[in-house]
Amino acid sequence: WMPSAFSFNILIDGFATAQQRRNAEALMRQMGSNRVSADTYTFNALIKACANTGEPRRAMLYHALMRRAGVKPDAATLSTLAACMDRRRDGARVLLLARRAVEEAAREEVRRRPSASGGGSSGRRGRRPRTVARRRAAYGGASGSKAPQPRPLLDAGACATMLHACLRADDEWESRAIEGARWLWAHMEAEQIEATGGARISMVHLLGRDADLDGARKVFESSPAPRPAQLWREMLVACNTCGDKEFAAHMMAETLRMS
């Protein structure tokens, strides 16, 4: 019996959850000695291990190794990195990585388009229990599969985490954080990624900080009712920052009417 990437990924993720980074790294080295290639799920588990032990630099190192190995990141990669780098107040750096990854994926899609083939399903032989199917999806597909189905590069949760990380950007990263947040929001709209309430709150805050009241209003007004109290509060702060007393008074009247 030869262990598969699926088996290793479950064990590595278990050590990551238990904050045992060294054991997780030892298993990755064992993968190499068994000639088992690390995949996206392997690197995600190692980045998670670094995040759980408070080692953001090491997490970025694994992301660099991931790129060097030609392994593609996914939403979990970027979300975990953003949460990890947020502790150093430079989580906006992950937005730059996300932008680069999205642009690379778009270029690859253009190159692949002329020779794209239909491709069928991944050859499942019958039904499995739902819990087993979910577990296999979380750690890289079936043990015998050569190419597990890739997860999306960005999803609603990853976008919300990255926007929240931008809120805590220090002075050195603030301008790049706001620029990155604008790009991410435009990407979410283009790809029809539904923004969470937390993502909208973060975006209104960032646009208000950048004195872009029109942009903040657009995000606020696109939020479905009932809008959370924190979103109203951030919109009022944006009005105060931009000096729009008339709209601030309208907001206050609406808040009082709803309470």
Short mmCIF file of C-alpha atoms in Angstrom, two decimals:
data_model
loop_
_atom_site.label_atom_id
_atom_site.label_comp_id
_atom_site.label_asym_id
_atom_site.label_seq_id
_atom_site.Cartn_x
_atom_site.Cartn_y
_atom_site.Cartn_z
CA TRP A 1 0.00 0.00 0.00
CA MET A 2 1.32 3.41 -0.99
CA PRO A 3 -0.02 6.52 0.78
CA SER A 4 -1.69 9.09 -1.47
CA ALA A 5 -1.82 12.88 -1.42
CA PHE A 6 -5.35 12.55 -0.03
CA SER A 7 -4.09 10.59 2.99
CA PHE A 8 -1.20 12.98 3.63
CA ASN A 9 -3.45 16.02 3.31
CA ILE A 10 -5.82 14.78 6.01
CA LEU A 11 -2.92 14.20 8.41
CA ILE A 12 -1.21 17.51 7.61
CA ASP A 13 -4.48 19.39 8.10
CA GLY A 14 -4.96 17.63 11.43
CA PHE A 15 -1.53 18.77 12.63
CA ALA A 16 -2.26 22.28 11.34
CA THR A 17 -5.49 22.43 13.34
CA ALA A 18 -3.61 21.20 16.43
CA GLN A 19 -0.98 23.95 15.93
CA GLN A 20 1.78 21.40 15.33
CA ARG A 21 3.56 23.02 12.41
CA ARG A 22 6.75 20.97 12.69
CA ASN A 23 4.83 17.71 12.45
CA ALA A 24 2.94 19.03 9.43
CA GLU A 25 6.23 19.97 7.75
CA ALA A 26 7.71 16.56 8.56
CA LEU A 27 4.78 14.93 6.78
CA MET A 28 5.33 17.11 3.74
CA ARG A 29 8.97 15.99 3.61
CA GLN A 30 7.74 12.41 3.90
CA MET A 31 5.51 13.05 0.89
CA GLY A 32 8.60 13.90 -1.14
CA SER A 33 10.43 10.76 -0.02
CA ASN A 34 7.37 8.71 -1.08
CA ARG A 35 7.28 10.52 -4.44
CA VAL A 36 3.86 11.98 -3.72
CA SER A 37 3.41 15.47 -5.14
CA ALA A 38 2.10 18.22 -2.89
CA ASP A 39 -1.05 19.88 -4.22
CA THR A 40 -3.14 22.94 -3.40
CA TYR A 41 -4.67 21.26 -0.35
CA THR A 42 -1.23 20.35 1.01
CA PHE A 43 0.05 23.92 0.82
CA ASN A 44 -3.22 25.28 2.19
CA ALA A 45 -2.83 23.06 5.26
CA LEU A 46 0.78 24.22 5.76
CA ILE A 47 -0.24 27.89 5.42
CA LYS A 48 -3.01 27.19 7.92
CA ALA A 49 -0.45 25.66 10.29
CA CYS A 50 1.67 28.83 10.07
CA ALA A 51 -1.40 31.01 10.63
CA ASN A 52 -2.41 29.01 13.71
CA THR A 53 1.08 29.34 15.20
CA GLY A 54 1.31 33.07 14.39
CA GLU A 55 4.06 32.85 11.76
CA PRO A 56 2.95 35.06 8.83
CA ARG A 57 6.41 35.20 7.24
CA ARG A 58 6.57 31.43 7.08
CA ALA A 59 3.07 31.37 5.58
CA MET A 60 4.26 33.72 2.82
CA LEU A 61 7.27 31.45 2.29
CA TYR A 62 4.97 28.48 1.66
CA HIS A 63 2.96 30.58 -0.77
CA ALA A 64 6.19 31.34 -2.64
CA LEU A 65 7.09 27.62 -2.65
CA MET A 66 3.61 26.86 -3.90
CA ARG A 67 4.07 29.19 -6.88
CA ARG A 68 7.55 27.82 -7.55
CA ALA A 69 6.15 24.28 -7.66
CA GLY A 70 3.51 25.36 -10.17
CA VAL A 71 0.65 24.61 -7.76
CA LYS A 72 -2.32 26.93 -8.21
CA PRO A 73 -3.79 28.74 -5.19
CA ASP A 74 -7.52 28.87 -4.49
CA ALA A 75 -9.90 30.88 -2.32
CA ALA A 76 -8.81 29.04 0.84
CA THR A 77 -5.15 29.90 0.15
CA LEU A 78 -5.82 33.62 -0.18
CA SER A 79 -8.32 33.76 2.68
CA THR A 80 -5.94 32.02 5.11
CA LEU A 81 -3.03 34.21 4.01
CA ALA A 82 -5.09 37.38 4.46
CA ALA A 83 -6.18 36.37 7.96
CA CYS A 84 -2.58 35.48 8.83
CA MET A 85 -1.04 38.69 7.45
CA ASP A 86 -3.75 40.76 9.14
CA ARG A 87 -1.91 40.18 12.41
CA ARG A 88 1.04 42.13 11.01
CA ARG A 89 -1.25 44.88 9.70
CA ASP A 90 -0.14 44.29 6.12
CA GLY A 91 -2.90 41.95 5.00
CA ALA A 92 -3.29 44.18 1.92
CA ARG A 93 -0.22 42.41 0.54
CA VAL A 94 -2.42 39.37 -0.07
CA LEU A 95 -4.63 41.49 -2.33
CA LEU A 96 -1.63 42.05 -4.57
CA LEU A 97 -1.06 38.28 -4.67
CA ALA A 98 -4.74 37.72 -5.45
CA ARG A 99 -4.65 40.25 -8.27
CA ARG A 100 -1.57 38.61 -9.76
CA ALA A 101 -3.18 35.17 -9.49
CA VAL A 102 -6.39 36.37 -11.17
CA GLU A 103 -4.44 37.98 -14.01
CA GLU A 104 -2.35 34.84 -14.50
CA ALA A 105 -5.49 32.68 -14.53
CA ALA A 106 -7.06 34.97 -17.14
CA ARG A 107 -3.96 34.74 -19.37
CA GLU A 108 -3.91 30.97 -19.01
CA GLU A 109 -7.60 30.79 -19.93
CA VAL A 110 -6.91 32.79 -23.09
CA ARG A 111 -4.04 30.46 -24.03
CA ARG A 112 -6.11 27.37 -23.36
CA ARG A 113 -9.30 28.51 -25.12
CA PRO A 114 -8.49 27.40 -28.70
CA SER A 115 -7.61 23.85 -27.61
CA ALA A 116 -10.22 23.51 -24.86
CA SER A 117 -12.04 20.19 -24.84
CA GLY A 118 -15.30 19.27 -23.19
CA GLY A 119 -13.87 16.88 -20.62
CA GLY A 120 -16.24 14.73 -18.69
CA SER A 121 -16.72 14.11 -15.03
CA SER A 122 -13.91 12.84 -12.85
CA GLY A 123 -15.02 9.22 -13.19
CA ARG A 124 -16.86 8.52 -9.95
CA ARG A 125 -17.91 4.87 -9.66
CA GLY A 126 -21.15 5.03 -7.81
CA ARG A 127 -22.47 7.01 -4.91
CA ARG A 128 -20.58 7.66 -1.71
CA PRO A 129 -22.00 8.84 1.57
CA ARG A 130 -22.25 12.60 1.75
CA THR A 131 -19.78 12.93 4.62
CA VAL A 132 -17.14 10.95 2.73
CA ALA A 133 -17.71 13.00 -0.42
CA ARG A 134 -17.34 16.25 1.52
CA ARG A 135 -14.18 15.03 3.19
CA ARG A 136 -12.63 13.99 -0.11
CA ALA A 137 -13.54 17.34 -1.64
CA ALA A 138 -11.90 19.15 1.28
CA TYR A 139 -8.59 17.30 1.03
CA GLY A 140 -8.05 16.83 -2.67
CA GLY A 141 -10.57 14.39 -4.11
CA ALA A 142 -10.50 10.64 -4.23
CA SER A 143 -7.33 8.87 -3.23
CA GLY A 144 -6.79 7.53 -6.73
CA SER A 145 -7.60 10.72 -8.64
CA LYS A 146 -4.73 12.36 -10.47
CA ALA A 147 -6.20 15.85 -10.81
CA PRO A 148 -8.78 16.90 -8.21
CA GLN A 149 -11.33 19.46 -9.31
CA PRO A 150 -9.91 22.94 -8.60
CA ARG A 151 -11.85 25.23 -6.33
CA PRO A 152 -12.50 28.87 -7.35
CA LEU A 153 -9.67 31.34 -6.91
CA LEU A 154 -11.90 33.86 -5.15
CA ASP A 155 -15.20 33.36 -3.37
CA ALA A 156 -17.36 35.53 -1.11
CA GLY A 157 -15.60 34.42 2.07
CA ALA A 158 -12.08 35.04 0.74
CA CYS A 159 -13.08 38.48 -0.57
CA ALA A 160 -14.62 39.44 2.79
CA THR A 161 -11.48 38.32 4.65
CA MET A 162 -9.18 40.32 2.35
CA LEU A 163 -11.32 43.46 2.56
CA HIS A 164 -11.35 43.19 6.36
CA ALA A 165 -7.55 42.84 6.35
CA CYS A 166 -7.33 46.13 4.44
CA LEU A 167 -9.02 47.94 7.34
CA ARG A 168 -6.01 47.35 9.58
CA ALA A 169 -3.36 48.28 7.03
CA ASP A 170 -0.67 50.49 8.51
CA ASP A 171 0.40 53.83 7.00
CA GLU A 172 2.89 52.17 4.65
CA TRP A 173 0.22 49.95 3.10
CA GLU A 174 -2.88 52.16 3.39
CA SER A 175 -2.88 53.60 -0.15
CA ARG A 176 -2.18 50.18 -1.68
CA ALA A 177 -4.86 48.63 0.53
CA ILE A 178 -7.52 51.03 -0.75
CA GLU A 179 -6.37 50.60 -4.35
CA GLY A 180 -6.45 46.82 -3.93
CA ALA A 181 -9.89 46.95 -2.31
CA ARG A 182 -11.24 48.93 -5.28
CA TRP A 183 -9.82 46.34 -7.68
CA LEU A 184 -11.27 43.48 -5.64
CA TRP A 185 -14.74 45.06 -5.51
CA ALA A 186 -14.70 45.61 -9.28
CA HIS A 187 -13.64 41.98 -9.74
CA MET A 188 -16.48 40.80 -7.49
CA GLU A 189 -18.99 42.77 -9.55
CA ALA A 190 -17.55 41.47 -12.84
CA GLU A 191 -17.59 37.85 -11.66
CA GLN A 192 -20.94 38.26 -9.87
CA ILE A 193 -19.52 37.23 -6.50
CA GLU A 194 -22.17 38.09 -3.92
CA ALA A 195 -20.70 40.39 -1.27
CA THR A 196 -21.29 39.47 2.35
CA GLY A 197 -22.47 42.02 4.89
CA GLY A 198 -18.96 42.19 6.35
CA ALA A 199 -17.47 42.86 2.90
CA ARG A 200 -19.89 45.77 2.35
CA ILE A 201 -19.10 47.24 5.77
CA SER A 202 -15.35 47.05 5.09
CA MET A 203 -15.74 48.60 1.63
CA VAL A 204 -17.85 51.53 2.86
CA HIS A 205 -15.27 52.17 5.58
CA LEU A 206 -12.36 52.12 3.11
CA LEU A 207 -14.10 54.37 0.57
CA GLY A 208 -15.08 56.78 3.33
CA ARG A 209 -11.47 56.87 4.52
CA ASP A 210 -10.48 57.70 0.93
CA ALA A 211 -13.09 60.52 0.83
CA ASP A 212 -15.04 58.78 -1.93
CA LEU A 213 -18.59 59.41 -0.76
CA ASP A 214 -20.16 58.52 -4.11
CA GLY A 215 -18.47 55.12 -4.09
CA ALA A 216 -19.48 54.52 -0.47
CA ARG A 217 -23.11 55.45 -1.26
CA LYS A 218 -23.16 53.09 -4.22
CA VAL A 219 -21.99 50.19 -2.04
CA PHE A 220 -24.40 51.16 0.74
CA GLU A 221 -27.41 51.45 -1.56
CA SER A 222 -26.63 48.13 -3.25
CA SER A 223 -26.85 46.37 0.12
CA PRO A 224 -30.11 44.44 0.53
CA ALA A 225 -32.53 45.45 3.29
CA PRO A 226 -32.54 45.24 6.20
CA ARG A 227 -29.08 46.80 6.36
CA PRO A 228 -27.00 46.00 9.47
CA ALA A 229 -26.48 48.74 12.05
CA GLN A 230 -22.72 48.76 11.51
CA LEU A 231 -23.20 49.51 7.82
CA TRP A 232 -25.34 52.56 8.71
CA ARG A 233 -22.68 53.66 11.18
CA GLU A 234 -19.88 53.38 8.60
CA MET A 235 -21.95 55.34 6.10
CA LEU A 236 -22.49 58.12 8.64
CA VAL A 237 -18.75 58.22 9.35
CA ALA A 238 -18.10 58.49 5.59
CA CYS A 239 -20.54 61.43 5.39
CA ASN A 240 -18.76 63.12 8.27
CA THR A 241 -15.32 62.52 6.68
CA CYS A 242 -16.46 63.96 3.35
CA GLY A 243 -18.38 66.86 4.93
CA ASP A 244 -21.76 66.01 3.39
CA LYS A 245 -24.07 67.24 6.16
CA GLU A 246 -27.22 67.03 4.04
CA PHE A 247 -26.84 63.32 3.31
CA ALA A 248 -25.74 62.69 6.90
CA ALA A 249 -28.97 64.34 8.13
CA HIS A 250 -30.96 62.17 5.73
CA MET A 251 -29.16 59.09 7.06
CA MET A 252 -29.90 60.08 10.65
CA ALA A 253 -33.58 60.60 9.84
CA GLU A 254 -33.75 57.18 8.19
CA THR A 255 -32.00 55.58 11.18
CA LEU A 256 -34.44 57.17 13.62
CA ARG A 257 -37.41 56.19 11.45
CA MET A 258 -36.29 52.56 11.44
CA SER A 259 -35.55 52.38 15.19
#
